[in-house]
């Protein structure tokens, strides 16, 4: 199936580069339609885009409907991806605040397709705190932002605000659009990985041995299957993926991870809690470095439980969402894992024996048993963490299909 890209051109001097972009996207086999703001039409006339796309350019919210369709809704629904290019500070501000006062912004508000925003503006406008705040809001809303580049601006001086090269934008668009048949296309997956750390004093912490490898394997498999992925990363020894479909949130403590998960869960189809979360934190971490006294032979720390993130997510989740947890056990694997499945109201528990050096923390392999309510536990053979990640993503795709 040919993919549909709606290009929203707004009133930046760089609008002329959108003409080249439309051609480049077409050469990649994509079908393109264009909407322009009024300001953009002053810079590049709709006739240019109309003749390239062989389709009327959407500029007027009150345009006559075609076949009874409301034009801005029709464009919003037609697109597999919306690309705002170049995006002015004004349109970014409107999008960040849900303002829909012309054809382009109304269609953007109405679209459920992923939205990529490629800003281009004067460097001072880009650096203005209001623009930066609006860009942050767009990112929080899951919009895909491409940073402007630094260089010679239309104003005749150097600064950050230039539209990235057309080829780079086209590559970005291609990566966002997932290939046909991708099993997690359009799905949003949140994966936590690594370990959380609880401060003891300004220089020390309580932590764990999690390497982040298992969580990374799941996140990469989900990306390869076409999903949009949010990685909430505690401390880990892995290189995190770079992809326009991957957002990374770095956290340190359990509380920070809990806040990030709560924030991201609402917009997710799946949460995979692969992180090794600290179960206890200090009742009151020292504000200054703890000093040892000469005659001191013991030192006591008072610990209190942390929030159970998986359990909270299990309670919060909507019926169509999947919440998947891990059970790291050193003994009585199945009994403990089964208990976690029930206690935490998880849809799946991936149980693994961390006392086995072939499969425990830091190793490249894993041997897991999958538990699910009303299923017989399924023991998967010893395989690489990458393969476990891929198989888990297959299972997720299968379970999501059932939820539809
Ligand atoms: N988990 C969590 N929040 C916590 C502790 C654990 O979300 N405070 C999640 C882990 O990410 C994992 C699952 O719960 O997906 C099980 O973690 P595990 O460490 O095996 O078990 P605990 O719940 O901590 O219980 P115990 O330490 O008693 O085995």
Coordinates of C-alpha atoms and ligand atoms in Angstrom, one line a residue:
X1 CA 0.0 0.0 0.0
X2 CA 1.3 3.5 -0.9
X3 CA 1.9 5.7 2.1
X4 CA 0.2 9.1 2.3
X5 CA 2.1 12.1 3.6
X6 CA 0.3 15.4 4.2
X7 CA 2.9 18.3 4.0
X8 CA 1.8 21.4 5.9
X9 CA 3.8 24.4 4.6
X10 CA 3.8 27.5 6.9
X11 CA 5.1 31.0 6.4
X12 CA 8.9 30.8 6.8
X13 CA 11.3 32.0 4.1
X14 CA 12.4 28.3 3.9
X15 CA 8.9 27.5 2.4
X16 CA 10.5 27.2 -1.1
X17 CA 12.5 24.2 0.1
X18 CA 9.2 22.4 0.7
X19 CA 8.8 22.2 -3.1
X20 CA 12.0 20.2 -3.4
X21 CA 10.9 18.1 -0.4
X22 CA 7.6 17.2 -2.0
X23 CA 9.5 16.0 -5.1
X24 CA 11.9 14.0 -3.0
X25 CA 9.1 12.3 -1.1
X26 CA 7.4 11.5 -4.4
X27 CA 10.6 9.9 -5.7
X28 CA 10.6 7.7 -2.7
X29 CA 7.2 6.4 -3.8
X30 CA 5.1 8.3 -1.3
X31 CA 1.8 10.1 -2.2
X32 CA 1.9 13.7 -1.1
X33 CA -0.8 16.3 -0.5
X34 CA -0.1 19.8 0.6
X35 CA -1.8 22.3 2.9
X36 CA -0.6 25.9 3.3
X37 CA -1.1 28.6 5.8
X38 CA -2.0 32.0 4.3
X39 CA 1.5 33.3 5.0
X40 CA 3.0 30.3 3.1
X41 CA 0.9 31.1 0.1
X42 CA 2.5 34.6 0.0
X43 CA 5.9 32.8 -0.4
X44 CA 5.1 29.8 -2.6
X45 CA 1.8 29.9 -4.5
X46 CA -0.6 26.9 -4.2
X47 CA -0.4 26.4 -8.0
X48 CA 3.2 25.1 -7.6
X49 CA 2.3 22.4 -5.1
X50 CA -1.0 21.6 -6.9
X51 CA 0.8 20.9 -10.1
X52 CA 3.4 18.7 -8.4
X53 CA 0.9 16.7 -6.3
X54 CA -1.9 16.7 -8.9
X55 CA -4.2 17.6 -6.1
X56 CA -5.8 20.8 -4.9
X57 CA -3.8 22.5 -2.1
X58 CA -5.7 22.9 1.1
X59 CA -5.6 26.5 2.1
X60 CA -9.2 27.4 3.0
X61 CA -11.0 26.1 6.0
X62 CA -14.3 27.1 4.3
X63 CA -13.5 25.4 1.0
X64 CA -16.4 23.6 -0.5
X65 CA -16.6 20.1 0.6
X66 CA -15.8 17.3 -1.9
X67 CA -18.2 14.3 -2.0
X68 CA -19.7 15.6 1.3
X69 CA -16.4 15.3 3.2
X70 CA -15.3 18.2 5.5
X71 CA -12.0 19.1 3.9
X72 CA -9.8 19.5 7.0
X73 CA -11.1 16.2 8.4
X74 CA -10.6 14.5 5.1
X75 CA -7.0 15.5 4.8
X76 CA -6.4 14.7 8.5
X77 CA -7.8 11.2 8.0
X78 CA -6.2 10.5 4.7
X79 CA -2.6 11.0 6.0
X80 CA -0.4 8.2 7.4
X81 CA 2.0 11.0 8.5
X82 CA 1.7 14.8 8.8
X83 CA 4.8 16.8 8.3
X84 CA 4.9 20.5 9.2
X85 CA 7.7 21.9 7.1
X86 CA 8.9 24.6 7.5
X87 CA 7.2 25.1 10.9
X88 CA 7.2 28.7 12.0
X89 CA 7.3 29.8 15.7
X90 CA 3.7 31.0 15.3
X91 CA 2.4 27.6 14.1
X92 CA 4.4 25.7 16.7
X93 CA 2.8 28.0 19.3
X94 CA -0.6 27.2 17.9
X95 CA 0.0 23.5 17.8
X96 CA 1.3 23.4 21.3
X97 CA -1.8 25.1 22.5
X98 CA -4.4 23.3 20.4
X99 CA -5.3 26.4 18.4
X100 CA -7.0 25.7 15.1
X101 CA -7.8 29.0 13.4
X102 CA -7.0 28.2 9.8
X103 CA -7.1 25.3 7.4
X104 CA -3.6 23.9 8.2
X105 CA -3.9 24.1 12.0
X106 CA -7.4 22.8 12.0
X107 CA -6.4 19.7 10.0
X108 CA -3.3 19.3 12.3
X109 CA -5.5 19.3 15.3
X110 CA -7.8 16.7 13.7
X111 CA -5.2 14.2 12.6
X112 CA -4.5 11.0 14.5
X113 CA -1.5 10.3 12.3
X114 CA 2.0 10.9 13.7
X115 CA 3.0 14.5 13.3
X116 CA 6.6 15.5 12.4
X117 CA 7.6 19.1 13.0
X118 CA 10.6 20.6 11.2
X119 CA 11.1 24.2 12.4
X120 CA 12.8 27.0 10.5
X121 CA 13.1 30.5 11.8
X122 CA 15.3 33.3 12.9
X123 CA 17.7 32.1 15.6
X124 CA 16.4 34.6 18.2
X125 CA 12.9 33.4 17.6
X126 CA 14.0 29.8 18.0
X127 CA 15.9 30.5 21.2
X128 CA 13.0 32.6 22.7
X129 CA 11.8 30.9 25.9
X130 CA 8.3 30.9 24.6
X131 CA 9.3 28.9 21.5
X132 CA 11.4 26.5 23.5
X133 CA 8.5 26.0 25.9
X134 CA 6.2 25.3 23.0
X135 CA 8.7 22.9 21.5
X136 CA 8.9 21.0 24.8
X137 CA 5.1 20.8 24.9
X138 CA 5.0 19.4 21.4
X139 CA 7.6 16.7 22.3
X140 CA 5.6 15.9 25.5
X141 CA 2.5 15.4 23.2
X142 CA 4.5 12.9 21.2
X143 CA 5.2 15.1 18.2
X144 CA 8.4 14.2 16.4
X145 CA 10.7 17.2 16.3
X146 CA 13.7 17.6 14.0
X147 CA 16.1 20.2 15.4
X148 CA 17.0 23.2 13.1
X149 CA 20.6 23.3 12.0
X150 CA 23.1 26.1 12.6
X151 CA 24.4 28.2 9.7
X152 CA 23.8 31.2 7.5
X153 CA 20.3 32.5 8.0
X154 CA 18.2 34.6 5.6
X155 CA 18.9 37.6 7.8
X156 CA 22.6 37.5 6.7
X157 CA 24.1 36.2 9.9
X158 CA 25.0 32.8 11.5
X159 CA 22.6 31.2 13.9
X160 CA 20.5 28.1 14.8
X161 CA 17.2 28.1 13.0
X162 CA 18.0 26.8 9.5
X163 CA 15.8 24.1 7.9
X164 CA 17.8 20.8 7.8
X165 CA 18.8 19.6 4.3
X166 CA 15.9 18.3 2.2
X167 CA 17.5 14.9 1.9
X168 CA 17.8 14.6 5.7
X169 CA 14.1 15.6 6.1
X170 CA 13.1 13.0 3.5
X171 CA 15.1 10.3 5.4
X172 CA 13.5 11.3 8.7
X173 CA 10.0 11.0 7.1
X174 CA 10.9 7.6 5.7
X175 CA 12.1 6.3 9.0
X176 CA 8.9 7.5 10.7
X177 CA 6.7 5.8 8.2
X178 CA 6.9 2.2 8.9
X179 CA 7.1 -0.5 6.2
X180 CA 4.0 -2.3 5.2
X181 CA 3.0 -5.3 7.2
X182 CA 5.0 -4.2 10.3
X183 CA 3.4 -6.0 13.1
X184 CA 3.6 -3.1 15.6
X185 CA 3.0 -0.2 13.1
X186 CA 1.3 2.7 14.8
X187 CA 1.5 1.0 18.2
X188 CA 3.1 2.9 21.1
X189 CA 5.3 0.9 23.4
X190 CA 6.9 2.1 26.6
X191 CA 9.9 0.1 27.9
X192 CA 11.7 0.7 31.2
X193 CA 15.3 -0.5 31.4
X194 CA 18.3 -0.5 33.6
X195 CA 18.3 -0.1 37.4
X196 CA 17.1 2.7 39.6
X197 CA 19.4 4.3 42.2
X198 CA 18.4 5.7 45.6
X199 CA 20.7 8.3 47.1
X200 CA 22.4 7.7 50.4
X201 CA 24.1 11.0 50.5
X202 CA 25.4 13.4 47.8
X203 CA 28.1 10.9 46.7
X204 CA 26.7 7.4 47.4
X205 CA 23.7 5.5 46.3
X206 CA 21.9 2.1 46.6
X207 CA 21.8 0.5 43.2
X208 CA 21.7 -2.9 41.5
X209 CA 23.4 -4.9 38.8
X210 CA 21.0 -4.4 35.9
X211 CA 22.8 -3.8 32.6
X212 CA 19.7 -2.7 30.6
X213 CA 20.4 -5.3 27.9
X214 CA 17.1 -7.1 28.1
X215 CA 15.1 -3.9 28.0
X216 CA 17.2 -2.6 25.1
X217 CA 16.6 -5.8 23.2
X218 CA 12.8 -5.4 23.6
X219 CA 12.9 -1.7 22.7
X220 CA 15.0 -2.4 19.5
X221 CA 12.7 -5.3 18.5
X222 CA 9.6 -3.1 19.0
X223 CA 11.3 -0.3 16.9
X224 CA 12.1 -2.9 14.2
X225 CA 8.5 -4.0 14.2
X226 CA 7.4 -0.4 13.5
X227 CA 6.3 0.8 16.9
X228 CA 6.9 4.2 18.3
X229 CA 8.9 3.6 21.5
X230 CA 9.5 5.5 24.7
X231 CA 12.5 4.2 26.7
X232 CA 12.5 5.2 30.3
X233 CA 16.1 4.5 31.2
X234 CA 17.6 4.1 34.7
X235 CA 21.3 3.5 35.1
X236 CA 22.4 1.1 32.3
X237 CA 25.5 0.1 30.4
X238 CA 24.0 0.0 26.9
X239 CA 23.9 2.4 24.0
X240 CA 20.4 3.6 23.6
X241 CA 18.9 3.6 20.0
X242 CA 18.7 6.8 18.0
X243 CA 15.5 6.9 15.9
X244 CA 12.8 9.5 15.2
X245 CA 10.4 6.9 16.5
X246 CA 12.2 6.5 19.8
X247 CA 12.0 8.9 22.7
X248 CA 14.3 8.5 25.6
X249 CA 13.5 9.7 29.2
X250 CA 16.4 9.4 31.6
X251 CA 15.7 8.9 35.3
X252 CA 17.6 8.0 38.4
X253 CA 15.4 7.2 41.3
X254 CA 12.3 4.9 41.5
X255 CA 10.1 7.9 42.2
X256 CA 11.4 9.5 39.0
X257 CA 10.7 6.3 37.0
X258 CA 7.2 6.0 38.6
X259 CA 6.4 9.6 37.5
X260 CA 7.7 9.0 34.0
X261 CA 5.7 5.7 33.6
X262 CA 2.5 7.3 34.9
X263 CA 3.0 10.2 32.4
X264 CA 3.6 7.9 29.4
X265 CA 1.2 5.1 30.2
X266 CA -1.9 7.0 29.2
X267 CA -0.8 7.3 25.5
X268 CA 0.7 3.8 25.3
X269 CA -0.6 0.5 24.0
X270 CA 2.0 -1.5 25.9
X271 CA 4.2 -1.0 29.0
X272 CA 7.1 -3.4 29.5
X273 CA 8.7 -3.0 32.9
X274 CA 12.1 -4.5 32.2
X275 CA 13.9 -2.2 34.7
X276 CA 15.3 -3.5 38.0
X277 CA 13.6 -1.2 40.4
X278 CA 14.9 -0.5 43.8
X279 CA 12.5 -1.8 46.4
X280 CA 13.7 0.4 49.2
X281 CA 15.0 3.9 49.5
X282 CA 16.5 5.8 52.4
X283 CA 14.0 7.2 54.8
X284 CA 16.0 10.4 54.7
X285 CA 19.1 10.6 52.5
X286 CA 21.9 12.7 54.1
X287 CA 22.2 16.2 52.7
X288 CA 25.9 16.2 53.2
X289 CA 28.5 13.4 52.8
X290 CA 28.3 10.9 55.6
X291 CA 31.6 10.9 57.5
X292 CA 33.0 7.9 59.3
X293 CA 33.9 8.3 63.0
X294 CA 37.2 6.7 64.2
X295 CA 35.4 4.5 66.8
X296 CA 32.5 3.5 64.6
X297 CA 32.2 -0.3 63.7
X298 CA 28.7 -0.3 62.3
X299 CA 26.5 2.2 60.5
X300 CA 22.8 1.8 60.1
X301 CA 20.6 3.0 57.3
X302 CA 16.9 3.2 57.7
X303 CA 15.1 2.2 54.5
X304 CA 11.5 2.6 53.5
X305 CA 9.7 0.8 50.6
X306 CA 9.5 2.5 47.2
X307 CA 6.4 2.7 45.1
X308 CA 5.7 -0.5 43.1
X309 CA 5.5 1.0 39.6
X310 CA 4.2 -2.2 37.9
X311 CA 1.5 -2.7 40.5
X312 CA 0.4 0.9 40.1
X313 CA 0.3 0.5 36.3
X314 CA -1.6 -2.7 36.6
X315 CA -4.3 -0.8 38.6
X316 CA -4.3 2.2 36.2
X317 CA -4.3 0.4 32.9
X318 CA -7.3 0.4 30.5
X319 CA -8.6 -3.0 29.4
X320 CA -7.0 -2.7 25.9
X321 CA -3.6 -1.8 27.2
X322 CA -1.0 -4.5 27.9
X323 CA 1.2 -4.3 31.0
X324 CA 4.1 -6.7 31.1
X325 CA 6.4 -7.2 34.0
X326 CA 9.5 -9.3 34.8
X327 CA 10.2 -11.5 37.7
X328 CA 13.8 -11.8 38.7
X329 CA 14.0 -14.8 41.0
X330 CA 16.8 -16.9 42.6
X331 CA 14.5 -19.7 43.8
X332 CA 11.0 -21.1 43.4
X333 CA 10.8 -19.2 40.1
X334 CA 7.3 -20.2 39.0
X335 CA 5.6 -19.8 42.4
X336 CA 7.1 -16.3 42.9
X337 CA 6.4 -15.3 39.3
X338 CA 2.8 -16.5 39.5
X339 CA 2.3 -14.5 42.7
X340 CA 3.6 -11.4 41.0
X341 CA 1.2 -11.9 38.0
X342 CA -1.7 -11.9 40.4
X343 CA -0.5 -9.2 42.9
X344 CA 0.5 -6.7 40.2
X345 CA -2.5 -7.4 37.9
X346 CA 0.0 -7.8 35.0
X347 CA -1.1 -9.2 31.6
X348 CA 2.2 -11.1 31.2
X349 CA 5.1 -11.9 33.6
X350 CA 8.4 -12.8 32.1
X351 CA 10.2 -14.9 34.7
X352 CA 13.9 -15.4 34.8
X353 CA 16.3 -17.1 37.1
X354 CA 19.0 -14.5 38.0
X355 CA 21.0 -16.9 40.0
X356 CA 22.1 -18.7 36.8
X357 CA 25.2 -16.9 35.5
X358 CA 24.3 -17.8 31.8
X359 CA 21.0 -15.8 32.1
X360 CA 21.4 -13.3 34.9
X361 CA 22.4 -9.7 35.1
X362 CA 24.8 -8.5 32.5
X363 CA 24.8 -11.7 30.4
X364 CA 23.9 -11.7 26.7
X365 CA 21.6 -14.6 26.9
X366 CA 18.4 -15.3 28.8
X367 CA 16.1 -18.2 29.5
X368 CA 12.6 -17.1 30.4
X369 CA 9.2 -18.5 31.3
X370 CA 6.1 -16.7 30.2
X371 CA 3.2 -16.5 32.5
X372 CA -0.2 -15.1 31.6
X373 CA -3.5 -15.4 33.5
X374 CA -5.3 -18.6 32.4
X375 CA -2.3 -19.8 30.3
X376 CA 0.0 -22.7 31.1
X377 CA 3.5 -21.3 31.9
X378 CA 5.6 -21.5 28.6
X379 CA 9.3 -22.2 29.1
X380 CA 11.3 -20.6 26.2
X381 CA 14.7 -22.2 25.4
X382 CA 18.0 -20.5 26.3
X383 CA 18.6 -17.9 23.6
X384 CA 20.1 -14.4 23.1
X385 CA 18.4 -11.5 24.8
X386 CA 18.0 -10.1 21.3
X387 CA 16.0 -13.2 20.3
X388 CA 14.0 -13.1 23.6
X389 CA 13.2 -9.4 22.7
X390 CA 12.0 -10.4 19.2
X391 CA 9.9 -13.3 20.5
X392 CA 8.3 -11.1 23.1
X393 CA 7.4 -8.5 20.5
X394 CA 5.8 -11.3 18.5
X395 CA 3.8 -12.2 21.5
X396 CA 2.8 -8.5 22.2
X397 CA 1.7 -8.2 18.5
X398 CA -0.4 -11.3 18.9
X399 CA -2.0 -10.2 22.2
X400 CA -2.7 -6.7 20.8
X401 CA -4.5 -8.2 17.8
X402 CA -6.8 -10.1 20.2
X403 CA -7.6 -6.8 22.1
X404 CA -8.7 -5.1 18.9
Ligands
LIG1 N1 8.9 -3.4 39.9 C1 8.3 -2.2 39.9 N2 8.4 -1.4 41.0 C2 9.1 -1.8 42.1 C3 9.7 -3.1 42.1 C4 9.6 -3.9 41.0 O1 7.6 -1.8 39.0 N3 9.2 -1.0 43.2 C5 8.6 -4.3 38.7 C6 9.9 -4.7 38.0 O2 10.3 -3.8 37.0 C7 9.5 -6.0 37.4 C8 8.5 -6.6 38.4 O3 8.0 -5.4 39.2 O4 8.9 -5.9 36.2 C9 9.1 -7.6 39.4 O5 10.3 -7.1 40.0 P1 11.1 -8.0 40.9 O6 12.3 -7.2 41.4 O7 11.3 -9.4 40.3 O8 10.1 -8.2 42.1 P2 9.6 -7.3 43.3 O9 8.3 -6.8 43.0 O10 10.6 -6.2 43.6 O11 9.5 -8.3 44.5 P3 10.6 -9.2 45.3 O12 11.8 -8.2 45.4 O13 10.0 -9.5 46.5 O14 10.9 -10.4 44.4

